[in-house]
Short mmCIF file of N, CA and C in Angstrom, two decimals:
data_model
loop_
_atom_site.label_atom_id
_atom_site.label_comp_id
_atom_site.label_asym_id
_atom_site.label_seq_id
_atom_site.Cartn_x
_atom_site.Cartn_y
_atom_site.Cartn_z
N GLN P 1498 -4.89 75.25 -24.18
CA GLN P 1498 -5.18 75.21 -25.61
C GLN P 1498 -5.16 76.45 -25.49
N VAL P 1499 -4.52 77.18 -26.70
CA VAL P 1499 -3.90 78.65 -27.51
C VAL P 1499 -5.35 79.20 -27.75
N GLN P 1500 -5.97 80.51 -27.78
CA GLN P 1500 -7.05 81.15 -28.43
C GLN P 1500 -6.30 82.26 -28.64
N PHE P 1501 -7.22 83.15 -30.06
CA PHE P 1501 -7.18 84.04 -30.32
C PHE P 1501 -8.47 84.48 -30.53
N VAL P 1502 -9.04 85.68 -30.13
CA VAL P 1502 -10.05 86.16 -30.17
C VAL P 1502 -9.64 88.03 -30.68
N GLU P 1503 -10.10 87.82 -32.02
CA GLU P 1503 -9.94 89.21 -32.72
C GLU P 1503 -11.17 90.28 -32.47
N SER P 1504 -10.89 91.51 -32.38
CA SER P 1504 -12.28 92.37 -32.35
C SER P 1504 -11.78 93.93 -33.12
N GLY P 1505 -12.73 94.23 -33.17
CA GLY P 1505 -12.38 96.04 -33.52
C GLY P 1505 -12.63 96.17 -35.08
N GLY P 1506 -12.71 95.36 -35.47
CA GLY P 1506 -13.29 95.53 -37.14
C GLY P 1506 -14.46 96.37 -37.75
N GLY P 1507 -14.86 96.91 -38.68
CA GLY P 1507 -15.95 97.43 -39.04
C GLY P 1507 -16.28 98.18 -40.19
N LEU P 1508 -16.87 98.94 -40.66
CA LEU P 1508 -17.04 99.88 -42.39
C LEU P 1508 -16.72 100.90 -41.87
N VAL P 1509 -15.51 101.21 -42.60
CA VAL P 1509 -15.23 102.50 -42.31
C VAL P 1509 -14.90 102.97 -43.91
N GLN P 1510 -14.53 104.64 -44.00
CA GLN P 1510 -14.36 105.26 -45.25
C GLN P 1510 -13.15 105.37 -45.53
N PRO P 1511 -12.59 105.40 -46.66
CA PRO P 1511 -11.46 105.84 -46.83
C PRO P 1511 -11.08 106.96 -46.87
N GLY P 1512 -9.37 106.62 -45.90
CA GLY P 1512 -8.99 107.56 -45.39
C GLY P 1512 -9.09 107.46 -44.07
N GLY P 1513 -10.14 106.50 -43.47
CA GLY P 1513 -10.22 106.44 -42.01
C GLY P 1513 -9.57 105.48 -41.05
N SER P 1514 -9.78 105.57 -39.83
CA SER P 1514 -9.01 104.70 -39.05
C SER P 1514 -9.76 103.42 -38.47
N LEU P 1515 -9.11 102.63 -37.87
CA LEU P 1515 -9.47 101.57 -36.86
C LEU P 1515 -8.69 100.79 -35.95
N LYS P 1516 -8.69 100.44 -34.98
CA LYS P 1516 -8.07 99.75 -33.89
C LYS P 1516 -8.25 98.56 -33.67
N LEU P 1517 -7.81 97.66 -33.96
CA LEU P 1517 -8.16 96.35 -33.93
C LEU P 1517 -7.09 96.02 -32.67
N SER P 1518 -7.99 94.65 -31.95
CA SER P 1518 -7.07 93.99 -30.72
C SER P 1518 -7.29 92.71 -30.79
N CYS P 1519 -6.37 91.95 -30.11
CA CYS P 1519 -6.13 90.36 -30.15
C CYS P 1519 -5.95 90.31 -29.01
N ALA P 1520 -7.15 89.47 -27.98
CA ALA P 1520 -6.85 88.69 -26.97
C ALA P 1520 -6.32 87.39 -27.04
N ALA P 1521 -5.09 87.25 -26.64
CA ALA P 1521 -4.90 85.87 -26.57
C ALA P 1521 -4.43 85.01 -25.39
N SER P 1522 -5.10 84.08 -25.20
CA SER P 1522 -4.58 82.88 -24.38
C SER P 1522 -3.52 82.08 -24.25
N GLY P 1523 -3.25 81.79 -22.85
CA GLY P 1523 -1.68 80.85 -23.06
C GLY P 1523 -0.70 81.77 -22.19
N SER P 1524 0.05 80.56 -22.24
CA SER P 1524 1.36 81.29 -21.25
C SER P 1524 2.27 81.54 -22.22
N MET P 1525 2.25 80.98 -23.40
CA MET P 1525 3.64 81.64 -24.33
C MET P 1525 3.14 83.13 -24.97
N PHE P 1526 2.02 83.31 -24.66
CA PHE P 1526 2.45 85.23 -25.39
C PHE P 1526 3.18 85.65 -24.71
N GLY P 1527 4.11 85.81 -24.15
CA GLY P 1527 4.94 87.04 -23.85
C GLY P 1527 6.25 86.55 -24.10
N SER P 1528 6.45 85.55 -24.36
CA SER P 1528 7.92 85.21 -25.34
C SER P 1528 7.47 84.58 -26.78
N ARG P 1529 6.63 85.28 -27.38
CA ARG P 1529 6.70 84.85 -29.07
C ARG P 1529 6.47 86.11 -29.20
N ALA P 1530 6.78 85.97 -30.68
CA ALA P 1530 6.31 87.38 -31.51
C ALA P 1530 4.79 87.22 -31.83
N MET P 1531 4.31 88.29 -31.98
CA MET P 1531 3.01 88.52 -32.40
C MET P 1531 2.85 88.91 -34.05
N THR P 1532 1.82 88.37 -34.54
CA THR P 1532 1.45 89.10 -35.71
C THR P 1532 0.17 89.25 -36.31
N TRP P 1533 -0.35 90.16 -36.82
CA TRP P 1533 -0.95 90.47 -37.78
C TRP P 1533 -1.15 89.88 -38.61
N TYR P 1534 -2.38 88.88 -39.57
CA TYR P 1534 -2.32 88.43 -41.13
C TYR P 1534 -3.85 89.40 -41.37
N ARG P 1535 -3.98 89.46 -42.39
CA ARG P 1535 -5.40 89.47 -43.22
C ARG P 1535 -5.38 88.47 -44.53
N GLN P 1536 -6.71 88.31 -45.03
CA GLN P 1536 -7.31 87.84 -46.06
C GLN P 1536 -8.15 88.38 -46.48
N ALA P 1537 -7.68 88.80 -47.93
CA ALA P 1537 -8.95 89.40 -48.90
C ALA P 1537 -9.60 87.99 -49.36
N PRO P 1538 -11.03 88.52 -50.40
CA PRO P 1538 -12.08 87.96 -50.81
C PRO P 1538 -11.15 87.08 -51.81
N GLY P 1539 -10.82 86.11 -52.16
CA GLY P 1539 -10.19 85.17 -53.22
C GLY P 1539 -8.66 85.26 -53.08
N LYS P 1540 -8.27 85.54 -52.04
CA LYS P 1540 -6.83 85.54 -52.07
C LYS P 1540 -6.04 85.06 -50.83
N GLN P 1541 -4.79 84.46 -50.85
CA GLN P 1541 -4.00 84.06 -49.86
C GLN P 1541 -4.05 84.70 -48.27
N ARG P 1542 -3.85 84.31 -47.43
CA ARG P 1542 -3.53 84.83 -46.03
C ARG P 1542 -2.24 85.50 -46.02
N GLU P 1543 -1.96 86.51 -45.84
CA GLU P 1543 -0.85 87.29 -45.63
C GLU P 1543 -0.61 88.13 -44.49
N MET P 1544 0.67 87.80 -44.37
CA MET P 1544 1.49 88.88 -43.13
C MET P 1544 1.18 90.44 -43.34
N VAL P 1545 0.94 90.97 -42.13
CA VAL P 1545 0.66 92.66 -42.72
C VAL P 1545 1.87 93.06 -41.37
N ALA P 1546 2.24 92.32 -40.35
CA ALA P 1546 3.11 93.27 -39.69
C ALA P 1546 2.97 92.05 -38.51
N ILE P 1547 4.63 92.16 -37.50
CA ILE P 1547 5.15 91.51 -36.54
C ILE P 1547 5.54 93.03 -35.54
N ILE P 1548 5.63 91.74 -34.47
CA ILE P 1548 6.13 92.27 -33.12
C ILE P 1548 6.91 91.56 -32.23
N SER P 1549 7.93 91.73 -31.90
CA SER P 1549 9.01 90.71 -31.49
C SER P 1549 8.22 90.93 -29.86
N SER P 1550 8.75 89.89 -29.38
CA SER P 1550 8.89 89.67 -27.84
C SER P 1550 9.31 91.20 -27.14
N SER P 1551 10.28 91.84 -27.78
CA SER P 1551 11.01 92.62 -27.51
C SER P 1551 10.12 93.89 -27.86
N GLY P 1552 9.57 93.83 -28.40
CA GLY P 1552 8.77 95.01 -29.11
C GLY P 1552 9.44 95.80 -30.42
N SER P 1553 10.12 95.16 -31.16
CA SER P 1553 11.02 95.15 -32.32
C SER P 1553 9.72 95.41 -33.31
N THR P 1554 9.71 96.22 -34.26
CA THR P 1554 8.43 95.63 -35.45
C THR P 1554 8.88 95.81 -36.65
N THR P 1555 7.85 95.01 -37.87
CA THR P 1555 8.29 94.91 -39.09
C THR P 1555 7.21 94.65 -39.89
N TYR P 1556 6.65 96.05 -41.00
CA TYR P 1556 5.66 95.71 -42.14
C TYR P 1556 5.66 95.42 -43.16
N VAL P 1557 4.78 94.98 -43.90
CA VAL P 1557 5.00 94.68 -45.13
C VAL P 1557 5.00 96.36 -46.01
N ASP P 1558 5.45 96.66 -47.12
CA ASP P 1558 5.32 97.31 -47.55
C ASP P 1558 4.09 98.36 -47.80
N LEU P 1559 3.18 97.64 -48.17
CA LEU P 1559 2.02 97.85 -48.66
C LEU P 1559 1.15 98.71 -47.29
N VAL P 1560 1.72 98.35 -45.84
CA VAL P 1560 0.73 99.01 -45.08
C VAL P 1560 2.00 100.07 -44.23
N LYS P 1561 3.32 100.23 -44.52
CA LYS P 1561 4.16 100.92 -43.91
C LYS P 1561 3.60 102.09 -44.07
N GLY P 1562 3.93 102.82 -42.72
CA GLY P 1562 3.96 104.36 -42.21
C GLY P 1562 2.56 104.54 -42.43
N ARG P 1563 1.45 103.46 -42.38
CA ARG P 1563 -0.13 103.43 -42.15
C ARG P 1563 -0.69 102.81 -40.85
N PHE P 1564 -0.14 101.47 -40.75
CA PHE P 1564 -0.40 100.80 -39.49
C PHE P 1564 0.52 100.96 -38.81
N THR P 1565 0.06 100.37 -36.98
CA THR P 1565 1.41 100.39 -36.32
C THR P 1565 0.74 99.19 -35.29
N ILE P 1566 1.51 98.65 -34.83
CA ILE P 1566 1.46 97.33 -34.07
C ILE P 1566 2.05 97.29 -32.99
N SER P 1567 1.14 96.87 -32.06
CA SER P 1567 1.95 96.77 -30.13
C SER P 1567 1.59 95.72 -29.44
N ARG P 1568 1.83 95.95 -28.58
CA ARG P 1568 1.24 94.49 -27.52
C ARG P 1568 1.68 95.00 -26.36
N ASP P 1569 0.47 94.38 -25.19
CA ASP P 1569 0.31 94.59 -24.03
C ASP P 1569 0.43 93.37 -23.16
N SER P 1570 2.03 93.07 -22.59
CA SER P 1570 2.16 91.49 -22.44
C SER P 1570 1.28 91.03 -21.14
N ALA P 1571 1.37 92.14 -20.24
CA ALA P 1571 0.68 91.74 -19.11
C ALA P 1571 -1.12 91.72 -19.10
N LYS P 1572 -1.81 92.26 -20.36
CA LYS P 1572 -3.06 91.68 -20.54
C LYS P 1572 -2.97 90.63 -21.86
N ASN P 1573 -1.71 90.36 -22.34
CA ASN P 1573 -1.94 89.51 -23.16
C ASN P 1573 -2.41 89.53 -24.63
N THR P 1574 -2.25 90.77 -24.79
CA THR P 1574 -3.13 91.41 -25.98
C THR P 1574 -2.39 92.19 -27.05
N ALA P 1575 -2.98 92.12 -28.20
CA ALA P 1575 -1.85 92.76 -29.39
C ALA P 1575 -2.67 93.44 -29.78
N TYR P 1576 -2.35 94.74 -30.94
CA TYR P 1576 -2.78 95.42 -31.16
C TYR P 1576 -2.43 96.03 -32.79
N LEU P 1577 -4.02 96.77 -33.78
CA LEU P 1577 -3.03 96.84 -34.73
C LEU P 1577 -3.73 98.16 -34.83
N GLN P 1578 -3.48 99.52 -34.79
CA GLN P 1578 -3.67 100.44 -35.70
C GLN P 1578 -3.47 100.62 -36.97
N MET P 1579 -4.48 101.06 -37.46
CA MET P 1579 -4.68 101.12 -38.86
C MET P 1579 -5.36 102.94 -38.99
N GLY P 1580 -4.58 103.27 -40.26
CA GLY P 1580 -4.93 104.89 -41.01
C GLY P 1580 -4.87 104.66 -42.12
N SER P 1581 -5.28 105.65 -42.44
CA SER P 1581 -5.80 106.22 -43.89
C SER P 1581 -5.74 104.95 -44.84
N LEU P 1582 -7.14 104.52 -44.29
CA LEU P 1582 -7.19 103.19 -44.99
C LEU P 1582 -7.85 103.23 -46.32
N LYS P 1583 -7.59 102.12 -47.36
CA LYS P 1583 -7.91 102.19 -48.56
C LYS P 1583 -8.45 100.90 -48.96
N PRO P 1584 -9.31 101.25 -49.70
CA PRO P 1584 -10.33 99.99 -49.66
C PRO P 1584 -9.37 98.46 -50.76
N GLU P 1585 -8.21 98.57 -50.96
CA GLU P 1585 -7.72 97.66 -50.89
C GLU P 1585 -7.21 96.92 -49.27
N ASP P 1586 -7.42 97.31 -48.47
CA ASP P 1586 -7.14 96.95 -47.28
C ASP P 1586 -8.58 96.35 -46.50
N THR P 1587 -9.42 96.12 -47.51
CA THR P 1587 -10.43 95.37 -46.96
C THR P 1587 -10.29 94.04 -46.94
N ALA P 1588 -10.59 93.07 -45.91
CA ALA P 1588 -10.09 91.69 -45.52
C ALA P 1588 -10.69 91.36 -44.08
N VAL P 1589 -10.70 90.20 -44.01
CA VAL P 1589 -10.49 89.43 -42.52
C VAL P 1589 -9.42 89.74 -41.93
N TYR P 1590 -8.96 90.23 -40.69
CA TYR P 1590 -7.47 90.56 -39.80
C TYR P 1590 -8.00 89.31 -39.04
N TYR P 1591 -6.82 88.73 -38.61
CA TYR P 1591 -6.56 87.86 -37.99
C TYR P 1591 -4.81 88.40 -37.04
N CYS P 1592 -5.35 87.89 -35.39
CA CYS P 1592 -3.67 87.50 -35.19
C CYS P 1592 -3.26 85.99 -34.57
N ASN P 1593 -2.18 85.98 -34.78
CA ASN P 1593 -1.43 84.77 -34.33
C ASN P 1593 0.04 85.07 -33.67
N THR P 1594 0.74 84.14 -33.34
CA THR P 1594 1.74 84.05 -32.67
C THR P 1594 2.76 83.82 -34.19
N PHE P 1595 4.24 84.03 -34.31
CA PHE P 1595 5.31 83.74 -35.32
C PHE P 1595 6.06 82.79 -34.82
N PRO P 1596 6.25 81.63 -35.49
CA PRO P 1596 5.09 80.78 -36.22
C PRO P 1596 4.13 80.79 -36.23
N PRO P 1597 3.15 80.46 -36.61
CA PRO P 1597 1.51 80.78 -36.06
C PRO P 1597 1.15 79.24 -35.92
N MET P 1598 0.34 79.44 -34.57
CA MET P 1598 -0.13 78.11 -33.98
C MET P 1598 -1.91 77.66 -34.16
N THR P 1599 -2.07 76.44 -34.11
CA THR P 1599 -3.76 76.37 -34.53
C THR P 1599 -4.50 75.97 -33.03
N PRO P 1600 -5.65 76.17 -33.16
CA PRO P 1600 -6.26 76.90 -34.20
C PRO P 1600 -6.34 78.23 -34.32
N TRP P 1601 -6.54 78.71 -35.41
CA TRP P 1601 -6.77 80.33 -35.88
C TRP P 1601 -7.94 80.87 -34.78
N GLY P 1602 -8.09 82.42 -34.57
CA GLY P 1602 -9.05 82.64 -34.83
C GLY P 1602 -10.18 82.69 -35.50
N GLN P 1603 -11.65 83.53 -35.21
CA GLN P 1603 -11.89 83.61 -36.40
C GLN P 1603 -12.10 84.93 -36.70
N GLY P 1604 -11.24 85.93 -36.54
CA GLY P 1604 -11.00 86.55 -37.35
C GLY P 1604 -11.83 88.01 -36.94
N THR P 1605 -11.40 89.37 -37.39
CA THR P 1605 -12.84 90.81 -37.54
C THR P 1605 -12.52 91.02 -38.69
N GLN P 1606 -13.50 91.49 -39.81
CA GLN P 1606 -13.85 91.99 -40.85
C GLN P 1606 -13.57 93.54 -40.89
N VAL P 1607 -12.99 93.91 -41.92
CA VAL P 1607 -12.52 95.36 -41.91
C VAL P 1607 -13.01 95.52 -43.23
N THR P 1608 -13.84 96.38 -43.55
CA THR P 1608 -14.63 96.95 -44.94
C THR P 1608 -14.51 98.45 -44.99
N VAL P 1609 -13.48 98.75 -46.14
CA VAL P 1609 -12.86 99.85 -46.83
C VAL P 1609 -14.03 100.30 -47.78
N SER P 1610 -14.89 101.20 -47.78
CA SER P 1610 -16.13 101.62 -48.33
C SER P 1610 -16.40 103.13 -48.39
N SER P 1611 -16.80 103.70 -49.35
CA SER P 1611 -17.51 105.00 -49.19
C SER P 1611 -18.97 104.64 -49.90
#
């Protein structure tokens, strides 16, 4: 069964940085695109960044130039390096494949506040 375990979130001041990690179980990791999503309070979950199995990346405009997605297939791990954080980046961040699989992980809370 697939499992996603996100970590690395926390409280950071505006303009700060965080690096999120996602440990994925299952043999499918290397052959699938991996995606980071986020869900802010009262809002729907949205895709933030995606990385293909070959390493190609795509970002939503809101985070382009500030976030970097990467992966280490040997470790079944995906990462999201976040910089120049803004209060509107506050959300629970989740990783998954694309298209997403169930169950989702518990996510990791990122709070950007002074």
